[in-house]
PDB file of C-alpha atoms in Angstrom:
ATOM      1  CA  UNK V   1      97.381 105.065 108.818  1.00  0.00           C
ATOM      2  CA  UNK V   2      97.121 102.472 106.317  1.00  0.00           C
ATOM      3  CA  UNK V   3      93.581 101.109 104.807  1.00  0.00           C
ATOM      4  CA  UNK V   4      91.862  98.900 106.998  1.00  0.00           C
ATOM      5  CA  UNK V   5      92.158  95.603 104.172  1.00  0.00           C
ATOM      6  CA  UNK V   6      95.511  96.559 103.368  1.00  0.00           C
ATOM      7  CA  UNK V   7      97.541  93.826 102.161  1.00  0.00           C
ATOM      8  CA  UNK V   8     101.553  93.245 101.183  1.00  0.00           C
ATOM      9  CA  UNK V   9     100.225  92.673  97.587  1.00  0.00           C
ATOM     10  CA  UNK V  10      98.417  96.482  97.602  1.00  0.00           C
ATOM     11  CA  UNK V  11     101.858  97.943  98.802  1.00  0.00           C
ATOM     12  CA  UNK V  12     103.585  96.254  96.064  1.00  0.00           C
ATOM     13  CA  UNK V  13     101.454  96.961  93.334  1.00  0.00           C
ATOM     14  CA  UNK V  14     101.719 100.525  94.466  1.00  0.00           C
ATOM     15  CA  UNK V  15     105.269 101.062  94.939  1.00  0.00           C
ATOM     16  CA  UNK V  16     105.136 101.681  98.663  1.00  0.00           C
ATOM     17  CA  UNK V  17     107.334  99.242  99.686  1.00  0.00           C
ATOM     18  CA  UNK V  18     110.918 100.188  99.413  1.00  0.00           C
ATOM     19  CA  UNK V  19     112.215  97.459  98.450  1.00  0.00           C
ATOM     20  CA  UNK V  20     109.262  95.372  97.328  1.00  0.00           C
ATOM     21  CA  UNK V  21     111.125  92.022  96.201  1.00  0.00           C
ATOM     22  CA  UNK V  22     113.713  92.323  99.037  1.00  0.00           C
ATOM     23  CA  UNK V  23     110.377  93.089 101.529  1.00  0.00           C
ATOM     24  CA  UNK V  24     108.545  89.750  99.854  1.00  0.00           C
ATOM     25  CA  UNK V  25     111.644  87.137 100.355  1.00  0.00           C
ATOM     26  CA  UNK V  26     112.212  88.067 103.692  1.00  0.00           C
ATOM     27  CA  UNK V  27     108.316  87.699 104.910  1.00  0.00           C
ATOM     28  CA  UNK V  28     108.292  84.532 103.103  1.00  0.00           C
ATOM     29  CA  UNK V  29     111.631  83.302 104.836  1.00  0.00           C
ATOM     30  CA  UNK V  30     109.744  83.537 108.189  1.00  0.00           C
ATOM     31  CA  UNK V  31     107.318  81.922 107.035  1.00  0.00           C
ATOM     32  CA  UNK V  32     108.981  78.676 106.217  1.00  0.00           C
ATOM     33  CA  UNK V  33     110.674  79.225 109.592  1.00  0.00           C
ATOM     34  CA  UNK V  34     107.818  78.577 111.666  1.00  0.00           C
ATOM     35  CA  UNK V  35     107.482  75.721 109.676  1.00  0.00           C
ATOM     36  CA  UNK V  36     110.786  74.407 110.882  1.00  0.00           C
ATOM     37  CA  UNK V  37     110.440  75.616 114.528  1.00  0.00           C
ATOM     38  CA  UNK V  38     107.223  75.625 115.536  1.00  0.00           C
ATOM     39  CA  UNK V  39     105.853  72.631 112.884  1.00  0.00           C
ATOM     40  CA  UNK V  40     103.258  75.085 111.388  1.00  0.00           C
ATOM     41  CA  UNK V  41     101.639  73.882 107.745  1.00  0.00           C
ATOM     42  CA  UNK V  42     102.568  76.259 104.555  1.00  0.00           C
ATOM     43  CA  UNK V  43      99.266  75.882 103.614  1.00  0.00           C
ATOM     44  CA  UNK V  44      97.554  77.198 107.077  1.00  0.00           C
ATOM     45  CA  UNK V  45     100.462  80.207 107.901  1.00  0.00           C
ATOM     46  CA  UNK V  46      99.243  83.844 106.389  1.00  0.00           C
ATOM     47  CA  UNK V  47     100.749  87.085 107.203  1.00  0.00           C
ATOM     48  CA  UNK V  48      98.722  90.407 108.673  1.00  0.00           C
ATOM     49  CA  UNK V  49     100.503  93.324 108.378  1.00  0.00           C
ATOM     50  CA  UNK V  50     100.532  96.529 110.520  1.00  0.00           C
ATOM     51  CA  UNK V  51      98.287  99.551 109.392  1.00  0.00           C
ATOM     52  CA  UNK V  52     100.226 102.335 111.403  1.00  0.00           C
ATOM     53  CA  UNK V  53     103.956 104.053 108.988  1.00  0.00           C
ATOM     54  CA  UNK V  54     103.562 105.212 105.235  1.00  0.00           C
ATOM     55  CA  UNK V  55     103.929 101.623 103.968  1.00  0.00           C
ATOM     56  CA  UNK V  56     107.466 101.288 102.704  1.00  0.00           C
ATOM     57  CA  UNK V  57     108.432  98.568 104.974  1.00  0.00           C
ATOM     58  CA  UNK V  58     105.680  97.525 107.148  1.00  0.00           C
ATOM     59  CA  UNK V  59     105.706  95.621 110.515  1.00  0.00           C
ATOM     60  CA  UNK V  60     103.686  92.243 110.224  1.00  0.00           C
ATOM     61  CA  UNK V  61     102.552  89.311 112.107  1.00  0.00           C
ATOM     62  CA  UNK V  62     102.304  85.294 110.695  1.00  0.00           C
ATOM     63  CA  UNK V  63      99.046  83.557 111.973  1.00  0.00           C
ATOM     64  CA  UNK V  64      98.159  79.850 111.740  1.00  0.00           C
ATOM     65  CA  UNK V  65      95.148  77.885 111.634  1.00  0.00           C
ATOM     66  CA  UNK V  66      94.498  74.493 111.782  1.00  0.00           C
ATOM     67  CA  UNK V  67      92.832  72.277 108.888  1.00  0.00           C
ATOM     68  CA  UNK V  68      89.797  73.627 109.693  1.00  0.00           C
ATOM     69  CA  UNK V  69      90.911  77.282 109.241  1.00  0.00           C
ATOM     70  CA  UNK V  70      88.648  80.183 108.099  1.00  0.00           C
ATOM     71  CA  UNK V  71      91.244  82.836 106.835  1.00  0.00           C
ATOM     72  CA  UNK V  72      88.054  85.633 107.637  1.00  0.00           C
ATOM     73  CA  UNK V  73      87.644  84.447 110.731  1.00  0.00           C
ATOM     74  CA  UNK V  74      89.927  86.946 113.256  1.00  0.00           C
ATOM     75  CA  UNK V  75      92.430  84.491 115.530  1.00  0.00           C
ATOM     76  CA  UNK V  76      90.317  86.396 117.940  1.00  0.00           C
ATOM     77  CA  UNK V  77      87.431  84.590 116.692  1.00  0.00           C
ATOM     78  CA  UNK V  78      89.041  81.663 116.483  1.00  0.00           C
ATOM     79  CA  UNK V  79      91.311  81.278 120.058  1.00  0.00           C
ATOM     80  CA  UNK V  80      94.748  81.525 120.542  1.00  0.00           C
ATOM     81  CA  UNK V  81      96.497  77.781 121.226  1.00  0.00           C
ATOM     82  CA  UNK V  82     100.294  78.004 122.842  1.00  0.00           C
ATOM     83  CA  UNK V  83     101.079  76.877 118.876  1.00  0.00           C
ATOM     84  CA  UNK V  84      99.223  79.234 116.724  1.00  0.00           C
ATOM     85  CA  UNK V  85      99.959  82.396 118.829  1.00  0.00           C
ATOM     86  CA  UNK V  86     100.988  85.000 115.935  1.00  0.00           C
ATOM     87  CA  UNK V  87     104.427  85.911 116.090  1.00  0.00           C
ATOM     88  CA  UNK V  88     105.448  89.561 115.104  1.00  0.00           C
ATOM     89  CA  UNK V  89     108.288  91.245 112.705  1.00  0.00           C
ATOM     90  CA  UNK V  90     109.693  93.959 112.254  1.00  0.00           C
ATOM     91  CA  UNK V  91     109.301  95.243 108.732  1.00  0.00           C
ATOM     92  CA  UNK V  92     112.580  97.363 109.093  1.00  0.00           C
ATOM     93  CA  UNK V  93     114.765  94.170 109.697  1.00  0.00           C
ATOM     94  CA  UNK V  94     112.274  90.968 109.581  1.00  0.00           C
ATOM     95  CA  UNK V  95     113.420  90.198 113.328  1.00  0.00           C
ATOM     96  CA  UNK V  96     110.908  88.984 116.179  1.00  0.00           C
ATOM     97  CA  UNK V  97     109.693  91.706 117.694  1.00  0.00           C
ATOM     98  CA  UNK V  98     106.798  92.366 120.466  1.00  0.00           C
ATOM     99  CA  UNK V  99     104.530  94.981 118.470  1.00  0.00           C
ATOM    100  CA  UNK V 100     102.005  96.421 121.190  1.00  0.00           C
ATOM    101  CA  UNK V 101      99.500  97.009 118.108  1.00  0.00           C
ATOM    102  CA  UNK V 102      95.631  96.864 119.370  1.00  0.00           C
ATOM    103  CA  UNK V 103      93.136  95.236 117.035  1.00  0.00           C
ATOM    104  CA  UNK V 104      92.376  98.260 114.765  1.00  0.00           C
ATOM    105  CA  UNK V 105      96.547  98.360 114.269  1.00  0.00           C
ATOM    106  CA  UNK V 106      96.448  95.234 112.103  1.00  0.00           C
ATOM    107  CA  UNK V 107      94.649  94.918 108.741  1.00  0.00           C
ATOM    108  CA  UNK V 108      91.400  93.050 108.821  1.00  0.00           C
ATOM    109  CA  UNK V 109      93.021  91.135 105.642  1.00  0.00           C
ATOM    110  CA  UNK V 110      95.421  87.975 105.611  1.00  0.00           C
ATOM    111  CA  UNK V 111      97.757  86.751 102.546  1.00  0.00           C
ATOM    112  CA  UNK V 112      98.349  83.206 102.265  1.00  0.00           C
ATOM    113  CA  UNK V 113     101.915  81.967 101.694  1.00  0.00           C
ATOM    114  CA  UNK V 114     101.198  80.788  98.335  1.00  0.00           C
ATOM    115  CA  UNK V 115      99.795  84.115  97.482  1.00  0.00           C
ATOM    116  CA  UNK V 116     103.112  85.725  98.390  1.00  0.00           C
ATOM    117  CA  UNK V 117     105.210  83.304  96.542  1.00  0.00           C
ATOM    118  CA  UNK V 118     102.878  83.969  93.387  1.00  0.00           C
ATOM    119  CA  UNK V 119     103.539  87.811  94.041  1.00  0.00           C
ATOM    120  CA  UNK V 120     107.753  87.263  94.729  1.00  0.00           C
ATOM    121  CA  UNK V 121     107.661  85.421  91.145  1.00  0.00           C
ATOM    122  CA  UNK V 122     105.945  88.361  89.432  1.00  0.00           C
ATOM    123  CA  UNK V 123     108.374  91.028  91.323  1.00  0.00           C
ATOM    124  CA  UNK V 124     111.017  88.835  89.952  1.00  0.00           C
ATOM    125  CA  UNK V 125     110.332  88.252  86.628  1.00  0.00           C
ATOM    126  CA  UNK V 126     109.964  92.969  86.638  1.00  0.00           C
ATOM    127  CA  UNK V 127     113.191  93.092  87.750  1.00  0.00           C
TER     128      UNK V 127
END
């Protein structure tokens, strides 16, 4: 199992992921789809990702919060709305998928969207 604070960044930076720019664009890509379908701000989606695998291509979940949003506050903390329900990927193929991960199978750690779109840019530019 992965560390509890683990984050996409820590894979990265370690090589775990296989395909670490690949991985990056595709998370990101969901992202700005639940902008489109469900109306959810940039600035309020972040991504958890799932503890349990070796880290090469982790499954993870996109939260949201509203303007009020404390990213350490759990979504258990905070209460789930019929809107910012997390929605779940597959890290394999970035499809929606129903992951039946308990608590302790997500990190305790979020990554905002702009944080992943600073990482992509720096995966780019090592390419």
């Amino acid at each position: 199992m992965l560390d509890e604070r683990v984050k996409i960044a820590d894979l990265a930076e370690k090589r775990l992921l296989r395909d670490r720019l690949g991985y990056v664009r595709k998370v990101l890509l969901n992202c700005y789809g639940m902008y489109q379908s469900r109306g959810w701000k940039i600035e309020h989606t972040c991504v958890r990702i799932g503890r349990t695998g070796n880290g090469s291509a982790p499954h993870y979940r996109l939260e949201y919060g509203s303007d009020d949003f404390d990213l350490n506050k759990s979504f258990v903390e905070i209460g789930f709305s019929r809107r910012s329900s997390p929605e779940q990927f597959s890290g394999q193929n970035h499809e929606k998928k129903v992951i039946g991960f308990a608590k302790e199978g997500w990190s305790a750690e979020v990554e905002t969207v702009a944080s992943l779109e600073q990482l992509r840019e720096r995966l780019f530019k090592e390419k």
